[in-house]
Amino acid sequence: MLYYSLNKQAPAVDFKNATIRGQAPDKGLYFPETLPRIPESWFKDIENKTNEEIAFEVIKPYVGEEIPEAELRRIVKETIDFPIPLVKVKDHIFSLELFHGPTLAFKDVGARFMSRCLGYFAKERSEKVTVLVATSGDTGGAVANGFYDVDGVEVVILYPSGKVSSVQEKQLTTLGKNIHALEVHGTFDDCQQMVKQAFADESLTGKKFLTSANSINVARWLPQQFYYFFAYKQWADKANPPVVCVPSGNFGNICAAMLAFISGLPVRHFIAACNANDVVPRYLFSEQYEVRPAIATISNAMDVGNPSNFVRVMQLFENNFIDLRHMLSGYTITDDETRQTISRVKNETGYLTDPHGAVAYLALQRYLDEHPQQKGFFVETAHPVKFYDVVEPVINEKVAIPESIAGILNLPKRSTEMEPVYTKLKEYLLS
Ligand SMILES: *Cc1c(COP(=O)(O)O)cnc(C)c1O
């Protein structure tokens, strides 16, 4: 499989090079040259397949010969070694729970898959890869965890001192081994700036094999399809395919779902559920695509003013607005509506959503109110405890901390403090 740049000013590359580079040299996103077609008979048999088989067969055409089969099977197995259940919430509404991974958010799957692919490619080159990331909180945890103890990969994470939550800081600083946390006395923008300077510094990149763990990387994007195949396997009413509602920020997750659909996965309709950052719902309504600065909301992982993966969504529909509009609806949900939904769903059904899941729940409900014959699921992208500061006052109850997180709260923090100055970072990387 080759990947071309959506800016069309750079050569096509294989999976290995697309993974190592992340973004094409012309700053375009990589996109597969051909989209695999999965036959109907495969879906008829899906209940007899294990998740590992499903994931392996889905990802195989994208990886091609770049990773040997046995190795790819191992990578897939390690990537999805936690449950991804489809849970009934109400008559026509189900929840696809993507928060059972180690950092309690769906980004675990993409981060784990990418890290293991990179680890494999690094071994082949017999040269260590250093993954350099700046984080404002959440991505860092998923990356740290996903890359933890992967051979041949060192991870350096810059975070702004005192500006991430205590749970997030523990997720970054307690792992040790190949994960190194730099506690920068500055802002997230300082961290981001230092990282950018490192990538642009040839006197550094000539000596060190540096890469980013950016969310546009094909090795993070493509494995997100797995969730939707697993959901279909658990979907009881196969004659009536689901409406799929995804809380969206950068549109990587929903784009993977739509790619699965183009490959043959039965889906009735897609819904992009957004908070106040609603460039795409507005576009679907007016055909005007207007990028705006991000607005802060209580579903902050979706506070994106210019969703980077939306060009891929457009490409899946060959840039045809009518075809896209036929398959995709968008909804804008306010913070007040999000809080009300968390409370109402909890009271009516006992099910507790996090703010992102609540945005998706309400969007799905609005759509189903207008399409009463249909059924669907929303994607619950994070465990409610990750957003306890929003959730607890709304439900007037404490949210229990799952074991997996409780364990790290008592571990000692290990970080290297650093002034927000690029030369300090460079010294550190070269030492
Ligand atoms: C990243 C994230 C999202 C948004 O996913 P995209 O792929 O960027 O659209 C939604 N919810 C949570 C909890 C996230 O961490």
XYZ file of C-alpha atoms and ligand atoms in Angstrom:
446
model
C 0.000 0.000 0.000
C 1.271 3.445 -0.885
C 0.241 6.687 0.763
C 0.080 9.966 -1.121
C 0.050 13.455 0.297
C -3.326 15.204 0.120
C -1.390 18.344 -0.895
C -0.090 16.360 -3.897
C 3.340 18.057 -3.862
C 5.315 15.171 -2.331
C 6.089 11.622 -3.493
C 3.972 8.667 -2.342
C 5.559 6.532 0.383
C 4.995 3.120 1.951
C 3.496 2.495 5.407
C 6.898 2.504 7.039
C 7.877 5.918 5.744
C 4.438 7.381 6.326
C 4.706 6.234 9.966
C 8.233 7.528 10.459
C 7.523 10.908 8.863
C 4.038 11.551 10.209
C 3.333 14.400 7.838
C 4.390 14.604 4.186
C 7.200 17.080 3.331
C 4.634 19.323 1.600
C 2.761 19.467 4.964
C -0.090 17.365 3.541
C -1.710 14.431 5.330
C -0.924 10.964 4.009
C -3.867 9.075 2.502
C -4.009 5.466 1.217
C -3.833 5.173 -2.580
C -6.464 2.440 -2.686
C -9.218 1.726 -0.191
C -9.602 -1.971 0.634
C -13.024 -3.565 -0.028
C -14.184 -6.183 2.453
C -16.746 -8.676 1.051
C -20.226 -9.012 2.574
C -19.550 -12.646 3.442
C -16.775 -11.533 5.812
C -19.285 -9.479 7.812
C -21.791 -12.375 7.884
C -19.154 -14.383 9.705
C -17.923 -11.612 12.019
C -19.419 -13.057 15.211
C -17.206 -16.111 14.803
C -14.009 -14.077 14.634
C -11.933 -12.971 17.611
C -11.155 -9.278 18.006
C -7.534 -10.072 17.241
C -8.457 -11.710 13.932
C -10.747 -8.832 13.013
C -8.129 -6.193 13.787
C -5.388 -8.076 11.984
C -7.455 -8.574 8.831
C -8.599 -4.945 8.821
C -5.117 -3.441 9.186
C -3.149 -5.920 7.057
C -3.782 -4.279 3.652
C -2.643 -0.903 5.025
C 0.623 -2.255 6.367
C 1.378 -4.457 3.367
C 4.720 -6.232 3.512
C 6.342 -3.583 5.695
C 5.852 -5.645 8.845
C 5.976 -9.478 8.734
C 2.716 -11.229 9.540
C 3.748 -12.774 12.873
C 5.079 -9.427 14.072
C 1.933 -7.594 12.989
C -0.213 -10.134 14.811
C 1.782 -9.518 17.992
C 1.433 -5.739 17.607
C -2.327 -6.003 17.102
C -2.694 -8.326 20.080
C -0.828 -5.952 22.401
C -2.764 -2.959 21.055
C -6.228 -4.274 21.907
C -5.687 -6.339 25.039
C -8.596 -4.681 26.879
C -12.383 -4.912 26.399
C -14.300 -2.607 24.035
C -17.908 -3.328 25.017
C -21.105 -2.091 23.404
C -23.461 -1.383 26.308
C -27.203 -0.853 26.133
C -28.229 2.458 27.724
C -31.798 2.856 26.531
C -34.191 1.350 23.987
C -32.515 2.597 20.834
C -29.289 3.937 22.280
C -26.097 2.030 22.991
C -22.702 3.188 24.245
C -19.456 1.983 22.676
C -17.046 2.229 25.592
C -13.539 3.088 24.464
C -12.218 3.953 27.924
C -11.045 0.595 29.214
C -7.437 1.144 28.127
C -4.569 2.090 30.440
C -5.118 5.884 30.373
C -8.929 5.608 30.264
C -9.310 7.362 26.904
C -9.662 6.057 23.375
C -6.325 7.468 22.217
C -4.672 4.446 23.861
C -5.357 2.240 20.832
C -3.769 4.571 18.289
C -0.811 5.372 20.540
C -0.119 1.721 21.285
C -0.313 0.644 17.673
C 1.888 3.460 16.428
C 4.519 2.952 19.124
C 4.880 -0.713 18.335
C 5.150 -0.092 14.604
C 7.829 2.523 15.230
C 9.607 0.146 17.584
C 9.677 -2.460 14.832
C 11.003 -0.026 12.228
C 13.630 1.258 14.679
C 14.894 -2.260 15.286
C 15.252 -2.740 11.544
C 17.371 0.405 11.328
C 19.343 -0.564 14.438
C 19.109 3.044 15.522
C 17.133 4.371 18.459
C 14.150 6.587 17.676
C 13.391 9.471 19.985
C 9.766 10.495 20.077
C 9.510 14.128 21.112
C 6.147 15.533 22.224
C 4.780 18.576 23.955
C 1.574 18.007 25.893
C -1.011 20.173 27.574
C -2.175 17.094 29.467
C -4.063 14.262 27.850
C -2.152 13.256 24.729
C 1.035 12.935 26.765
C -0.478 10.275 29.008
C -1.651 8.117 26.111
C 1.679 8.512 24.317
C 3.729 7.794 27.453
C 1.703 4.704 28.178
C 1.551 3.525 24.589
C 5.327 3.766 24.143
C 6.238 2.468 27.582
C 8.864 -0.263 27.467
C 8.835 -0.484 23.655
C 12.316 -1.549 22.533
C 14.315 0.897 20.465
C 12.133 3.901 21.297
C 12.914 6.683 23.776
C 10.155 9.151 24.606
C 10.746 12.716 25.754
C 7.637 14.562 26.896
C 7.612 18.281 27.645
C 4.842 19.567 29.875
C 4.206 22.939 31.501
C 4.981 22.791 35.214
C 1.899 23.277 37.399
C -0.453 23.448 34.411
C -1.551 19.828 34.059
C -3.868 18.008 36.483
C -2.321 15.871 39.210
C -3.566 12.645 37.608
C -2.156 13.721 34.253
C 1.205 14.583 35.799
C 1.392 11.179 37.453
C 0.624 9.496 34.135
C 3.593 11.309 32.589
C 6.133 11.102 35.374
C 5.767 7.768 37.136
C 6.474 5.272 34.372
C 10.250 5.586 34.127
C 12.246 3.241 31.838
C 12.174 4.757 28.321
C 9.737 7.552 29.225
C 11.378 10.859 30.205
C 9.322 13.772 31.479
C 10.643 17.313 31.161
C 8.878 19.698 33.485
C 9.189 23.043 31.750
C 8.886 26.259 33.736
C 6.714 27.910 31.130
C 3.478 27.464 29.207
C 2.277 24.761 26.825
C 3.144 27.116 23.957
C 6.749 27.302 25.224
C 6.891 23.495 25.216
C 5.429 23.360 21.727
C 7.897 25.967 20.502
C 10.907 24.085 21.912
C 9.751 20.892 20.198
C 9.250 22.654 16.866
C 12.703 24.159 17.079
C 14.205 20.739 17.730
C 12.577 19.273 14.607
C 13.856 22.200 12.532
C 17.438 22.038 13.902
C 19.557 20.055 11.453
C 22.562 20.050 13.763
C 20.351 17.983 16.079
C 18.354 15.879 13.603
C 21.619 14.922 11.871
C 22.711 13.227 15.103
C 19.412 11.958 16.479
C 16.534 10.147 14.783
C 13.656 12.300 16.001
C 9.963 11.791 15.310
C 6.652 13.088 16.639
C 3.634 11.135 17.891
C 1.243 13.460 16.164
C -2.393 12.417 15.892
C -2.387 12.768 12.103
C 0.127 9.916 11.807
C -1.400 7.083 9.725
C -0.319 4.573 12.371
C -2.467 6.399 14.917
C -5.357 7.093 12.569
C -5.925 3.722 10.853
C -6.205 1.375 13.886
C -9.115 3.484 15.171
C -11.228 1.576 12.640
C -11.051 -1.461 14.923
C -13.617 -0.059 17.348
C -16.315 0.066 14.699
C -15.792 -3.490 13.526
C -15.902 -4.660 17.166
C -19.127 -2.690 17.651
C -20.729 -4.285 14.607
C -19.764 -7.716 15.893
C -21.749 -6.932 19.069
C -24.651 -5.251 17.227
C -27.610 -7.617 17.601
C -29.942 -6.280 14.899
C -27.755 -6.943 11.856
C -30.681 -6.300 9.469
C -30.882 -2.739 10.776
C -27.350 -1.267 10.813
C -26.476 1.308 13.487
C -26.400 5.082 13.368
C -22.901 5.911 14.621
C -22.363 9.094 16.631
C -18.804 10.202 17.424
C -17.808 13.125 19.673
C -15.368 14.927 17.415
C -12.504 17.381 17.743
C -9.751 16.712 15.245
C -12.033 14.267 13.377
C -9.512 11.408 13.393
C -11.826 8.978 15.140
C -14.929 9.614 13.008
C -12.783 9.632 9.889
C -11.550 6.136 10.744
C -15.171 5.036 11.234
C -16.076 6.428 7.823
C -13.106 4.696 6.238
C -14.415 1.414 7.682
C -17.792 2.191 6.127
C -16.262 2.877 2.702
C -14.520 -0.515 3.029
C -17.891 -2.199 3.523
C -18.819 -1.931 7.217
C -22.621 -1.660 7.491
C -23.559 1.753 8.961
C -26.870 3.542 8.549
C -25.666 7.097 9.114
C -22.883 9.059 10.836
C -23.199 11.931 13.266
C -20.380 14.303 14.149
C -21.186 15.565 17.650
C -19.376 18.802 18.460
C -19.244 21.319 21.287
C -19.067 25.064 20.545
C -16.170 24.288 18.197
C -18.523 23.420 15.367
C -16.815 24.231 12.067
C -18.017 20.961 10.572
C -21.686 21.049 11.657
C -21.815 24.581 10.254
C -20.231 23.429 7.040
C -22.734 20.575 6.663
C -25.515 23.080 7.149
C -24.270 25.930 4.956
C -21.516 24.462 2.758
C -19.253 27.242 4.113
C -16.060 25.985 5.745
C -14.917 28.644 8.195
C -11.993 27.915 10.475
C -12.037 29.744 13.807
C -9.872 30.015 16.925
C -10.673 27.269 19.436
C -13.146 28.051 22.237
C -12.662 26.514 25.696
C -15.470 24.132 26.774
C -16.064 21.425 29.389
C -15.496 18.739 26.733
C -12.004 20.103 26.190
C -10.511 17.256 24.162
C -12.767 18.506 21.346
C -11.738 22.166 21.558
C -10.351 22.301 18.044
C -10.970 25.250 15.744
C -9.438 23.724 12.635
C -9.940 19.939 12.605
C -6.896 18.517 10.848
C -8.453 15.224 9.733
C -11.464 16.730 7.994
C -9.576 16.828 4.664
C -9.404 13.050 4.926
C -13.165 12.830 5.492
C -13.699 14.942 2.348
C -11.323 12.733 0.389
C -13.274 9.608 1.401
C -16.249 11.150 -0.394
C -14.093 12.392 -3.263
C -14.833 15.957 -2.164
C -18.481 15.548 -3.132
C -20.550 17.607 -0.681
C -23.896 16.005 -1.583
C -22.607 12.476 -1.041
C -20.984 13.488 2.237
C -24.125 15.269 3.441
C -26.123 12.132 2.685
C -24.025 10.048 5.119
C -23.015 12.619 7.743
C -24.977 14.963 10.013
C -23.510 17.414 12.494
C -24.822 18.708 15.813
C -23.615 21.488 18.091
C -24.110 20.924 21.824
C -23.547 23.673 24.412
C -21.889 23.234 27.807
C -25.232 23.699 29.562
C -26.821 21.002 27.430
C -23.843 18.746 28.134
C -24.256 19.120 31.913
C -28.024 18.584 31.671
C -27.450 15.446 29.610
C -24.974 13.965 32.102
C -27.525 14.501 34.846
C -30.602 13.380 32.904
C -29.066 10.196 31.483
C -27.784 9.282 34.939
C -31.228 9.809 36.491
C -33.190 8.093 33.743
C -30.941 5.118 33.063
C -28.249 4.947 35.753
C -25.569 5.328 33.061
C -22.837 7.872 33.726
C -21.358 9.666 30.714
C -18.285 11.879 30.638
C -18.700 15.341 29.013
C -17.570 14.069 25.567
C -19.880 11.074 25.688
C -22.731 13.342 26.819
C -22.259 15.597 23.779
C -22.534 12.519 21.577
C -25.483 11.087 23.490
C -27.562 14.229 23.000
C -26.641 14.541 19.314
C -27.670 10.919 18.730
C -30.887 11.382 20.623
C -31.807 14.428 18.536
C -31.192 12.511 15.341
C -33.175 9.476 16.493
C -36.092 11.688 17.549
C -36.386 12.552 13.867
C -35.715 8.984 12.689
C -37.706 6.843 15.122
C -37.247 3.585 13.175
C -33.477 3.693 13.604
C -31.124 2.695 16.408
C -27.586 3.679 17.111
C -24.629 3.954 19.406
C -22.616 6.878 20.655
C -18.932 6.611 21.383
C -17.931 7.068 25.024
C -14.367 8.291 24.508
C -13.213 8.794 28.108
C -13.960 7.466 31.580
C -16.049 10.000 33.570
C -13.436 10.042 36.336
C -11.024 11.810 33.999
C -13.399 14.765 34.100
C -14.527 14.439 37.714
C -14.334 18.217 38.207
C -17.178 18.598 35.677
C -19.108 15.417 36.423
C -19.186 15.312 40.237
C -20.919 18.670 40.843
C -23.532 17.755 38.195
C -24.494 14.411 39.747
C -23.721 15.386 43.360
C -21.725 12.224 43.853
C -18.120 11.119 43.841
C -16.940 9.136 40.832
C -14.951 6.105 41.939
C -11.347 5.984 40.722
C -10.632 2.754 38.824
C -7.786 0.576 40.108
C -5.611 1.258 37.097
C -5.371 4.954 37.996
C -5.519 4.623 41.773
C -2.243 2.678 41.645
C -0.189 5.479 40.117
C -1.368 8.215 42.476
C 0.998 6.952 45.169
C 4.030 6.475 42.928
C 6.841 9.034 43.147
C 7.030 11.685 40.429
C 10.210 11.671 38.369
C 10.804 14.661 36.121
C 13.663 16.818 34.946
C 12.996 20.493 35.479
C 13.939 22.788 32.648
C 13.856 26.481 31.787
C 11.783 27.238 28.654
C 14.896 27.682 26.511
C 15.633 25.620 23.391
C 19.382 25.246 24.027
C 18.573 23.459 27.298
C 16.434 20.938 25.445
C 19.113 20.433 22.829
C 21.768 19.829 25.502
C 19.466 17.326 27.168
C 18.752 15.429 23.944
C 22.437 15.215 23.024
C 23.632 14.154 26.459
C -9.231 13.234 21.394
C -10.572 13.081 22.037
C -11.774 13.312 21.306
C -11.785 13.802 19.885
O -11.322 12.841 18.976
P -10.873 13.293 17.510
O -10.348 12.061 16.884
O -9.817 14.355 17.707
O -12.076 13.840 16.826
C -12.987 13.072 21.944
N -13.036 12.686 23.224
C -11.920 12.473 23.962
C -12.054 12.062 25.379
C -10.646 12.654 23.386
O -9.552 12.458 24.133
